[in-house]
XYZ file of C-alpha atoms in Angstrom:
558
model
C 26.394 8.518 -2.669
C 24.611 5.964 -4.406
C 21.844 3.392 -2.972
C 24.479 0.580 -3.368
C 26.612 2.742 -1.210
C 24.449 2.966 1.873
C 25.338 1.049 4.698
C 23.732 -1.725 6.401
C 24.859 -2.180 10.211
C 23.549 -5.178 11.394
C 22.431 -4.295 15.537
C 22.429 -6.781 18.192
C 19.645 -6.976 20.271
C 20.767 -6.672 23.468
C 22.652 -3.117 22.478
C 19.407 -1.833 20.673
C 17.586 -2.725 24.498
C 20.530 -0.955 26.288
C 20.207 2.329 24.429
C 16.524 2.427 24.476
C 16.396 1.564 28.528
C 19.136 4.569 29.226
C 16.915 7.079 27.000
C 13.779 6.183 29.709
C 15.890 6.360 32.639
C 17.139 10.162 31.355
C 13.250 10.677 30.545
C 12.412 9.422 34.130
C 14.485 11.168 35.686
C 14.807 14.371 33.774
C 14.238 17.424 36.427
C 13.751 20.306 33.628
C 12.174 19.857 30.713
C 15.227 20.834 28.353
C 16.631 18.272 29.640
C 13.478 15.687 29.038
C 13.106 17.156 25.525
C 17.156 16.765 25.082
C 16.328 12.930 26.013
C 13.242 12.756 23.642
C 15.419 14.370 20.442
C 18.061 12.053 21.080
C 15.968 9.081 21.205
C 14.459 10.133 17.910
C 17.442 10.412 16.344
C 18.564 6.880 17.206
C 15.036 5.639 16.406
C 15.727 6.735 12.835
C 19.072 4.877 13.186
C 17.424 1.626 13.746
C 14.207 2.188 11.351
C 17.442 3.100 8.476
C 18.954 0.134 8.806
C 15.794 -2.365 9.161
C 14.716 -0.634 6.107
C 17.878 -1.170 4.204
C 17.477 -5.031 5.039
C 13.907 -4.925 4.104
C 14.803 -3.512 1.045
C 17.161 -5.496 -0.042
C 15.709 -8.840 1.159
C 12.740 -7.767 -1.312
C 15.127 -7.267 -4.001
C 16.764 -10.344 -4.098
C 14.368 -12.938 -1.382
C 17.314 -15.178 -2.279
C 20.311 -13.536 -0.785
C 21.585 -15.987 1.620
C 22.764 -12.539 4.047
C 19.878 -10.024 3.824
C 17.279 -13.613 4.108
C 19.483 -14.532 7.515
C 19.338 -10.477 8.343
C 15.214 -10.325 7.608
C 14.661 -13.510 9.176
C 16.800 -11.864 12.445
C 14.654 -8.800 12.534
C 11.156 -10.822 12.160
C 12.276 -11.917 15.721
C 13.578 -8.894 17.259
C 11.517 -6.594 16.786
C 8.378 -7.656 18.409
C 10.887 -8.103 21.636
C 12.720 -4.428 21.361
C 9.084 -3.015 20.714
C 8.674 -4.265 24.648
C 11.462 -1.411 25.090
C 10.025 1.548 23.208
C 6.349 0.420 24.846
C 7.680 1.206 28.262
C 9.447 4.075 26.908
C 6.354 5.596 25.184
C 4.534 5.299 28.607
C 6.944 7.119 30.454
C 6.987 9.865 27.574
C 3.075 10.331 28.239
C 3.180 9.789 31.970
C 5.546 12.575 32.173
C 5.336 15.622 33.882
C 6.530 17.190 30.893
C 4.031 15.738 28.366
C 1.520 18.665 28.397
C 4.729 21.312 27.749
C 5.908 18.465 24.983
C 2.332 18.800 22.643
C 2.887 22.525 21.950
C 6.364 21.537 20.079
C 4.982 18.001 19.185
C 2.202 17.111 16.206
C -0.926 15.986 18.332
C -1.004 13.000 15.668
C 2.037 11.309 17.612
C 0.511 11.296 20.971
C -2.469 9.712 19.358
C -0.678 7.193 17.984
C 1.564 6.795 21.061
C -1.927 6.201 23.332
C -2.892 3.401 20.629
C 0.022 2.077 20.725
C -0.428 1.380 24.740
C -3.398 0.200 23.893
C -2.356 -2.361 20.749
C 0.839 -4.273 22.487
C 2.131 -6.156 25.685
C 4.998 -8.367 26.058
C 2.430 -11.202 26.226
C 1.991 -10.800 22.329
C 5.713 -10.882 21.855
C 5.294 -14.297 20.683
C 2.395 -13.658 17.878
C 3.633 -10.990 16.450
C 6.742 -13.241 15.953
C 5.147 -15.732 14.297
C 3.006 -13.046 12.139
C 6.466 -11.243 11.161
C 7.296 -14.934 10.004
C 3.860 -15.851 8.174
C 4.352 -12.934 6.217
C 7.326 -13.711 4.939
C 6.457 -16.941 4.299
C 3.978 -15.424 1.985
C 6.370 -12.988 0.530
C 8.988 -15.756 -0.449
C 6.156 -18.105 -1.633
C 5.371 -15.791 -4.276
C 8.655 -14.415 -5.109
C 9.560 -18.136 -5.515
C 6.947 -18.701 -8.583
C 8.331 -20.329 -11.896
C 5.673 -21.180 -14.480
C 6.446 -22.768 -17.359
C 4.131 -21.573 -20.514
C 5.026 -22.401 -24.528
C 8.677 -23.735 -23.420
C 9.709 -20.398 -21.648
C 9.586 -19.929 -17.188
C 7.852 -17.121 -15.705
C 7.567 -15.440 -12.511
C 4.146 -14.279 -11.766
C 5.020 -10.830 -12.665
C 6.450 -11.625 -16.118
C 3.224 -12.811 -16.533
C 1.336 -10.025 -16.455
C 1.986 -8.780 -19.504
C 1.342 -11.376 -21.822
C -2.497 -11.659 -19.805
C -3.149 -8.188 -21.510
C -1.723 -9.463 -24.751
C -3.541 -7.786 -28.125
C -3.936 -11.640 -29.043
C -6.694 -13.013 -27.189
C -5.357 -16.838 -27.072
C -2.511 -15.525 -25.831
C -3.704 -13.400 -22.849
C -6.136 -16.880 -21.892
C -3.403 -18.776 -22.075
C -1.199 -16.393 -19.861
C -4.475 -16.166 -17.446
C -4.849 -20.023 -17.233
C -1.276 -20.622 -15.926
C -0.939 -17.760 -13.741
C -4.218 -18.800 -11.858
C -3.245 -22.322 -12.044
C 0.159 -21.382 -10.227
C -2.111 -19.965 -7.346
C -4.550 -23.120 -7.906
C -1.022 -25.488 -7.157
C -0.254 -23.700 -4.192
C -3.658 -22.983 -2.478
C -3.036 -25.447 0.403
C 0.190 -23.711 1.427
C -1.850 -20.548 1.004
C -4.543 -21.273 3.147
C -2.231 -22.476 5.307
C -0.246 -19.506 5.504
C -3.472 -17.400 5.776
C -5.595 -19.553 7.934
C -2.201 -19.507 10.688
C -2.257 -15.288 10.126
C -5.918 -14.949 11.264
C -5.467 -17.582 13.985
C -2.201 -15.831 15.343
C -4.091 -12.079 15.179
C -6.803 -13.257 16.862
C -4.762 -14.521 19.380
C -3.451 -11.307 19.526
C -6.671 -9.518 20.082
C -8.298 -11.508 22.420
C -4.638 -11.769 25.222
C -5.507 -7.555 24.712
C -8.723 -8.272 25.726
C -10.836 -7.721 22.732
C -13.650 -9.041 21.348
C -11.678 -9.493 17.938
C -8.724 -8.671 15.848
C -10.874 -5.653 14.110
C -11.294 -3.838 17.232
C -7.389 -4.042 17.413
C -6.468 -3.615 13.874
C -8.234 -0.483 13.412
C -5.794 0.872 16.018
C -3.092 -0.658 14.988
C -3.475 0.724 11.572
C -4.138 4.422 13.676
C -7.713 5.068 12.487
C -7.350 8.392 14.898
C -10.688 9.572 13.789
C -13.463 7.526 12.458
C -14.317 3.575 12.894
C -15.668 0.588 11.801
C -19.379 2.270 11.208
C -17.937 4.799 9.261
C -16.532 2.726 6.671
C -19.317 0.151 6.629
C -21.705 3.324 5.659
C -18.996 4.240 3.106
C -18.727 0.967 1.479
C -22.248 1.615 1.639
C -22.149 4.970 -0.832
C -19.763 2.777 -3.052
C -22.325 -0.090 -3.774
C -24.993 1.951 -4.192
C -23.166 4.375 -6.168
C -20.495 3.287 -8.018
C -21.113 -0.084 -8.379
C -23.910 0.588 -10.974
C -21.321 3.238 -13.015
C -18.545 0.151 -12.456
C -20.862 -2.082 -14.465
C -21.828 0.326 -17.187
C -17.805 0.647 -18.127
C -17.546 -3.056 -18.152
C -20.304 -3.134 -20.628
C -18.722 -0.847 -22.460
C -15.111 -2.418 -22.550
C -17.226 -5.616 -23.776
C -18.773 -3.746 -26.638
C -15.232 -1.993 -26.669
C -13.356 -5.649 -27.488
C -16.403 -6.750 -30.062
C -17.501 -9.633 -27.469
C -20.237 -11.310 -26.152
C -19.030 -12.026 -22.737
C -16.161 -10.277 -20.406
C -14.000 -13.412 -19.058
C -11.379 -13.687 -17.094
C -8.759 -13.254 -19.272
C -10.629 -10.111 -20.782
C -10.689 -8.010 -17.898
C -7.418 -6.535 -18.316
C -7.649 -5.532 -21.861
C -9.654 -2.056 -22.308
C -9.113 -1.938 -25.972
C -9.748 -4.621 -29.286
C -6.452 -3.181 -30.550
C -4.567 -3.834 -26.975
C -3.826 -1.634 -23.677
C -1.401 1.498 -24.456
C 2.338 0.063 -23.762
C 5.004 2.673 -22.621
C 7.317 3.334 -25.791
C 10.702 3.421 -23.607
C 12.213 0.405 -21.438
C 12.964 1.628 -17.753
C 15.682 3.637 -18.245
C 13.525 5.815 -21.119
C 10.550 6.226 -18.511
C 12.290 7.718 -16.144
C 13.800 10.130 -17.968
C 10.738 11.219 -19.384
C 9.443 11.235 -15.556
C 12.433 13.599 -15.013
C 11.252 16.008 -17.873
C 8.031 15.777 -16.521
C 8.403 16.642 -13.027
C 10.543 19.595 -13.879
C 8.099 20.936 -16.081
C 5.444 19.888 -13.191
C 7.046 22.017 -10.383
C 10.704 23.053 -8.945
C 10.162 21.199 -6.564
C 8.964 18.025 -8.438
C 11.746 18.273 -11.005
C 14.671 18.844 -7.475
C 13.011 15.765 -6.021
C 13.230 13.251 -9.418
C 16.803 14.291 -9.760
C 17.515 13.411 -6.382
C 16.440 9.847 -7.032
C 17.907 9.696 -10.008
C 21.281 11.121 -9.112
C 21.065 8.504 -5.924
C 20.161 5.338 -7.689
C 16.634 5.036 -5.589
C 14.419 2.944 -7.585
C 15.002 -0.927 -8.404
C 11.764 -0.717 -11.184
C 11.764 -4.242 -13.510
C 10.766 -7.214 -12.791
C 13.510 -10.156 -11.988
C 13.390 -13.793 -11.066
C 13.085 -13.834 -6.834
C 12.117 -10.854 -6.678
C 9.297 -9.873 -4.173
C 5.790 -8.883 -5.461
C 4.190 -5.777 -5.656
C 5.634 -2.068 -5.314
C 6.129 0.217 -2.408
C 7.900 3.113 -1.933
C 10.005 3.291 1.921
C 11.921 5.851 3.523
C 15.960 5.799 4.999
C 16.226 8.404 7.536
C 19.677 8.261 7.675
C 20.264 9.161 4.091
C 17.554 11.220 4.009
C 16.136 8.791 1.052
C 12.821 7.798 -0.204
C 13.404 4.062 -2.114
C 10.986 3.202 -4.900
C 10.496 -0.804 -5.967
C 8.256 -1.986 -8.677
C 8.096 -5.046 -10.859
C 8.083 -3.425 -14.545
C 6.726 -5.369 -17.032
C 6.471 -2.951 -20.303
C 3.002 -2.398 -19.899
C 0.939 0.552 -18.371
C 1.371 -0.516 -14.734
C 4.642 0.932 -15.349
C 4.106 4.677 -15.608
C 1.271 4.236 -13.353
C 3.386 2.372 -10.666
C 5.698 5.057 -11.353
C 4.093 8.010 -10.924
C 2.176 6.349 -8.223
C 4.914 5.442 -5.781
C 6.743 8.612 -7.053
C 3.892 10.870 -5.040
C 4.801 8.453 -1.896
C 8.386 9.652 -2.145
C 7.568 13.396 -3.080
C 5.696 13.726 -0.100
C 8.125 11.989 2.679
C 10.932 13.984 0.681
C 8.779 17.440 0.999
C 8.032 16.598 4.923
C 11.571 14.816 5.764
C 12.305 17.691 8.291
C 9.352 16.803 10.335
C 10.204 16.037 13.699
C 9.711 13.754 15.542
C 10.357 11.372 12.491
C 7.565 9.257 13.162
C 5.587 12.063 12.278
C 7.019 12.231 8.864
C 4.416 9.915 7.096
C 0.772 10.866 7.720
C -1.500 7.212 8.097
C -1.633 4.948 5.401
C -5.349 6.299 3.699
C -3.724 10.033 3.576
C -0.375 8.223 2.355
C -2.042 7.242 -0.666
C -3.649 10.476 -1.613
C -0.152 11.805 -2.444
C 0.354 9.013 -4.034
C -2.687 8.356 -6.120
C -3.148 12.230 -6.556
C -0.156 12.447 -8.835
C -1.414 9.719 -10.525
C -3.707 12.353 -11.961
C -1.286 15.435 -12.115
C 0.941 13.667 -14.884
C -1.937 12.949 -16.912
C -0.944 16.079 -19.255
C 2.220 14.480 -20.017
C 1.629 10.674 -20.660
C 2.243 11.805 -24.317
C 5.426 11.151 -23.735
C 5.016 7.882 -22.134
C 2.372 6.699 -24.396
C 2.380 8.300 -27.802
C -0.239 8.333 -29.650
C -1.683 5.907 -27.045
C -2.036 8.625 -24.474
C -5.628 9.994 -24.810
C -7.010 5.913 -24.726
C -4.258 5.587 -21.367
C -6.213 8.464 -19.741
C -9.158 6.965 -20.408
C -8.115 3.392 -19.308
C -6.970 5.299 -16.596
C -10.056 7.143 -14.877
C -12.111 4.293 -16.035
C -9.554 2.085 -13.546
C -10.177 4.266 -10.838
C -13.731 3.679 -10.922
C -13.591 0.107 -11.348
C -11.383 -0.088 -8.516
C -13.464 1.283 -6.218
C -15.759 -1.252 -5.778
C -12.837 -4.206 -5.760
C -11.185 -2.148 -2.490
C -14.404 -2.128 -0.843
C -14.595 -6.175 -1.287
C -11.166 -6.706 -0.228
C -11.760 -4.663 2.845
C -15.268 -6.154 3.204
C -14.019 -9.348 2.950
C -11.236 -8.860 5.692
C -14.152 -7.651 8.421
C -15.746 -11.089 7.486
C -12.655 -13.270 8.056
C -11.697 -11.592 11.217
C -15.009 -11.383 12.894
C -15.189 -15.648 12.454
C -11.621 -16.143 12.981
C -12.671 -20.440 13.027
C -14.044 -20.410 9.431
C -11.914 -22.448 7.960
C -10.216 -22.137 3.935
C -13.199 -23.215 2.150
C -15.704 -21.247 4.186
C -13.864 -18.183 3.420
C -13.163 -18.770 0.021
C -17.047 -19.210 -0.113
C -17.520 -15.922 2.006
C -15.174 -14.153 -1.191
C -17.309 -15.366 -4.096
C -20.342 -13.785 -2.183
C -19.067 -10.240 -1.550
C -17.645 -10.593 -5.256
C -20.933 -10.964 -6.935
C -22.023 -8.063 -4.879
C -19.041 -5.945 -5.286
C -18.323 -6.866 -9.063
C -21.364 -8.701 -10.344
C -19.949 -8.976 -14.387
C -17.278 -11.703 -13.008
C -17.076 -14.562 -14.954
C -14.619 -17.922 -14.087
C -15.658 -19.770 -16.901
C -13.093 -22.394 -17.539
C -10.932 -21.007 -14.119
C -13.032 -22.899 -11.231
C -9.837 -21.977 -8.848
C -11.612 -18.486 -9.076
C -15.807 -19.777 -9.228
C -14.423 -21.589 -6.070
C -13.514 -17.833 -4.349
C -9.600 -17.857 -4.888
C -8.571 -14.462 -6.267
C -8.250 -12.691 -2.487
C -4.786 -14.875 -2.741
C -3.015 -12.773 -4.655
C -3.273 -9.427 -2.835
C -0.227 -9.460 -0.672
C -2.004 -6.830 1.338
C -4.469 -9.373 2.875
C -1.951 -11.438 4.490
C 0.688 -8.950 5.262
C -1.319 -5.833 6.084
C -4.689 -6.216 7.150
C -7.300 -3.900 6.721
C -4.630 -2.161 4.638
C -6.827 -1.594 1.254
C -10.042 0.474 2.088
C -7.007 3.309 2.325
C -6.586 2.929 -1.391
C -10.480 3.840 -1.818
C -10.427 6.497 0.023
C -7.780 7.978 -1.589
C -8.285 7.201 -4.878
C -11.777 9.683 -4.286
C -9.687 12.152 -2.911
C -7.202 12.149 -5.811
C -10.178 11.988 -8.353
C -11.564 15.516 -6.312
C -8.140 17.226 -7.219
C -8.413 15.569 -10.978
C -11.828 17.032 -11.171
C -10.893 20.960 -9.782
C -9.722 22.870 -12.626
C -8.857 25.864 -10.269
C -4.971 27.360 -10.523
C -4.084 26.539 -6.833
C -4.720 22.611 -6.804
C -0.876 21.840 -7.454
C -0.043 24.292 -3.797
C -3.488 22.410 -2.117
C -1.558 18.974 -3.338
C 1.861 20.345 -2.157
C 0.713 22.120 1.323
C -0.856 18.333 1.618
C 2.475 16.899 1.154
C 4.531 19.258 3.241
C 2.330 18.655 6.096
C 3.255 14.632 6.192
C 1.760 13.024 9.274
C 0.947 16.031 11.168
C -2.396 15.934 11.585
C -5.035 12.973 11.220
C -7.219 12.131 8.163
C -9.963 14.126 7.956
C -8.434 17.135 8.756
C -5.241 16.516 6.015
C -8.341 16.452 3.489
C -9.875 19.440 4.496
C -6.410 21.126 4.547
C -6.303 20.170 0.937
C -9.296 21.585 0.162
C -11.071 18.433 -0.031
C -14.335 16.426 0.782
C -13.274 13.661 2.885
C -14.685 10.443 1.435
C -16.313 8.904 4.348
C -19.048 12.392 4.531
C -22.433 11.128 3.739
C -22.906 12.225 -0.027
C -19.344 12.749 -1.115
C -19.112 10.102 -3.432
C -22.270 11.009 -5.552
C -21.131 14.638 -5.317
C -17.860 13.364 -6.754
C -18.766 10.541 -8.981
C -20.567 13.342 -11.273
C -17.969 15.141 -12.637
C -16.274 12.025 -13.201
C -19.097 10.332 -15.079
C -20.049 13.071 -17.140
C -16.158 13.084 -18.647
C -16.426 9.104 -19.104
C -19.937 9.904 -20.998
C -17.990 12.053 -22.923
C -15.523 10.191 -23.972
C -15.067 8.770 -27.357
C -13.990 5.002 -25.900
């Protein structure tokens, strides 16, 4: 059966409430616990009934934000599901109020009573309201920048069909490109600080009807940081100033040197080589058969998996007018399906979007079985080390991708990594700011931005953009207004996945797939160690890591 093929059942409230309420009557009233556990399998399985289908709206809704059905059927589900979440809440409390609890952890992962006790901690009907109107914001946002049409040299653009012309070989053309796709953002800033200013206003609302002090405190358990806290990743943003910051600034220098300029600007950035970035050599459909190749030469596994998605028509991978931003890879439990969306643009972000989201799906494909479901994805910083991780395991084969190009992509690529270190710890930086003074208002935290930048990336330079001297670039990462505290995840993974670049030992591919096949089973720090990993936020990882990596990047001939 093909993705086109799946079926999308739109659910009434009122029946979704119905079902859950008679699952926590049968849990209540359960007098043996094969009869609880009976209850508690059952309501999994019709948990992953509902998740299917929201996903299947979500997905195609993000597809196409235009389609007058799926826009009606996302707009529907922004509303109900803050209320049905009411339902499962009570549920959850009866599940761990239970006489049968203790006898439930030995055949339940201890990582979903954690997250069950944070959830009883993170929501109340009286929220119902705010998480409403944040379910709305964020679409808002979503649509806003699906919606973008630029007009450059006669010919309209979406912001994504941008992107490739602002890494253009010719540098007028790349400025150009740069100019109007920060101008678009520079037009819309009102609505955008609008949009963002209502988000922080409505999550601090949130946190302070839960009774605390601020959204952080709340969105660190929403986001299930099971074990280790705000400290923790102040001290590791911390290690990344004072460590990779400095080897950050060295690679700029060099990329300068690299292009023959005086300056880095703006337009620049994106562009690691005189004679242009390495372009794929296929269009979509040639990519992913060379990804098929690939992962069949990678692994059994790897190459079963790629077929599956191919065979099933589970990626939508080019960019198209309405489409949403971004890429993400999702999961239909009905179908037993991973989904992958991008927004191809023929340029490297392609094979690295690719391969990136591809790890995503390869590990909710290996862990699938997992029960219950909720368990199948770990939290979102281990997410991304599957993710990020295989990044690095294709490298061997980006011939095929990139050519002759391939050796200056793996380059680009490790150099990336680096450099994106430091911009995760801003965004996340950034995020602790705006939340802890919820009443700053746009300019103040646009202000607040341009600091942390020039400590965080200290080469910027906005000459000729003042949208961006003014502390305007935090408005294009989608993750800011739709998933806060959502980026420091990245960071910490992308160390992770450069610790299993740097091991040259024969069992790293089974440490990568044991990682995988354990999906959300157990919480962060002990998913790295399982892997044979450092975890990132250990006093001294990142300089014991950082090593190996600059000494290759010394090394090389770029």
């Amino acid at each position: 059966m093909k993705f086109n093929e799946y079926t999308y059942s739109h659910m009434e409230k009122q029946d979704i409430q119905q079902q859950v309420e008679s699952f926590k009557q049968r849990l209540e009233t359960a007098d043996s616990y094969a009869q609880f556990k009976a209850a508690f399998d059952e309501l999994d399985a019709y948990d992953q009934k509902l998740e299917s289908n929201v996903t299947l709206c979500q997905i195609r809704h993000s597809i196409n934000t235009k389609d007058p059905f799926y826009q009606q059927e996302n707009d529907y589900w922004d509303q109900v599901l803050p209320e049905i979440q009411s339902n499962f809440h009570q549920t959850d409390a009866v599940i761990l109020q239970s006489p049968y609890c203790e006898q439930l952890k030995k055949d339940v992962p201890i990582t979903y009573f954690l997250a069950k006790e944070m959830d009883q901690e993170t929501f109340s009907d009286a929220i119902i309201p705010e998480l409403q109107k944040e379910n709305e914001l964020s679409s808002q946002y979503q649509a806003l920048i699906a919606s973008s049409q630029i007009d450059l040299d006669g010919k309209v653009y979406t912001l994504s069909q941008l992107e490739p012309l602002m890494t253009a070989k010719d540098r007028n053309i790349r400025k150009g490109a740069t100019k109007a796709y920060w101008g678009w953002f520079d037009q819309h800033q009102d609505d955008l600080n609008k949009i963002y200013d209502r988000l922080v206003k409505t999550r601090d609302t949130m946190a302070k009807k839960l009774g605390y002090k601020n959204y952080i405190e709340l969105g660190y358990k929403r986001m299930y940081r099971f074990d280790y806290d705000q400290k923790d990743v102040a001290n590791y943003r911390k290690q990344i100033v004072d460590v990779v910051v400095p080897i950050a600034q060295q690679l700029y220098e060099r990329q300068t040197q690299r292009l023959g300029l005086d300056q880095l600007y703006t337009w620049d950035e994106k562009v690691e080589f005189k004679e242009g970035n390495p372009t794929p050599i296929d269009d979509i459909d040639g990519l992913c058969q060379s990804a098929l190749q690939m992962y069949q030469e990678l692994s059994p596994s790897t190459g079963t998996f790629f077929q599956y998605m191919l065979d099933h028509d589970l990626m939508d991978l080019e960019a198209k007018p309405n489409k949403a931003p971004g890429g993400y890879c999702t999961y239909i439990p009905s179908y037993k399906s991973p989904f992958i969306f991008a927004n191809g643009n023929h340029t490297n972000q392609d094979v690295e979007t690719l391969t990136h989201e591809a790890g995503h799906a390869y590990q909710v494909y290996c862990s699938q079985d997992i029960r219950p479901s909720e368990c199948i994805w770990p939290t979102y910083e281990s997410c991304e080390i599957h993710s990020m991780s295989m990044e690095f395991f294709t490298h061997p084969w980006m011939d095929r991708f990139f050519g002759n190009k391939a050796d200056a992509y793996r380059f680009a690529h490790v150099s990336g990594a680096i450099k994106f270190l430091p911009y995760g710890a801003l965004v996340d930086h950034f995020q602790h700011e705006v939340y802890a003074h919820p009443q700053w208002g746009p300019l103040r935290r646009m202000d607040r931005w341009r600091q942390l930048e020039k400590q965080y990336l200290p080469h910027k330079n906005y000459e000729e953009i003042p949208f961006l001297e003014n502390g305007g670039w935090w408005m294009r990462q989608l993750h800011i207004f739709m998933d806060p505290f959502y980026y420091i995840d990245y960071t910490l993974a992308q160390v992770c996945a450069l610790e299993f670049w740097c091991r040259k030992d024969d069992h790293v591919l089974k440490d990568y797939q044991h990682l995988c096949s354990l999906g959300g089973t157990l919480p962060f720090r002990q998913l790295v160690k399982a892997a044979g990993l450092i975890v990132p936020l250990d006093p001294g990882c990142l300089a014991k890591t950082m090593k190996p990596v600059y000494h290759w990047l010394t090394k090389a001939k770029y």
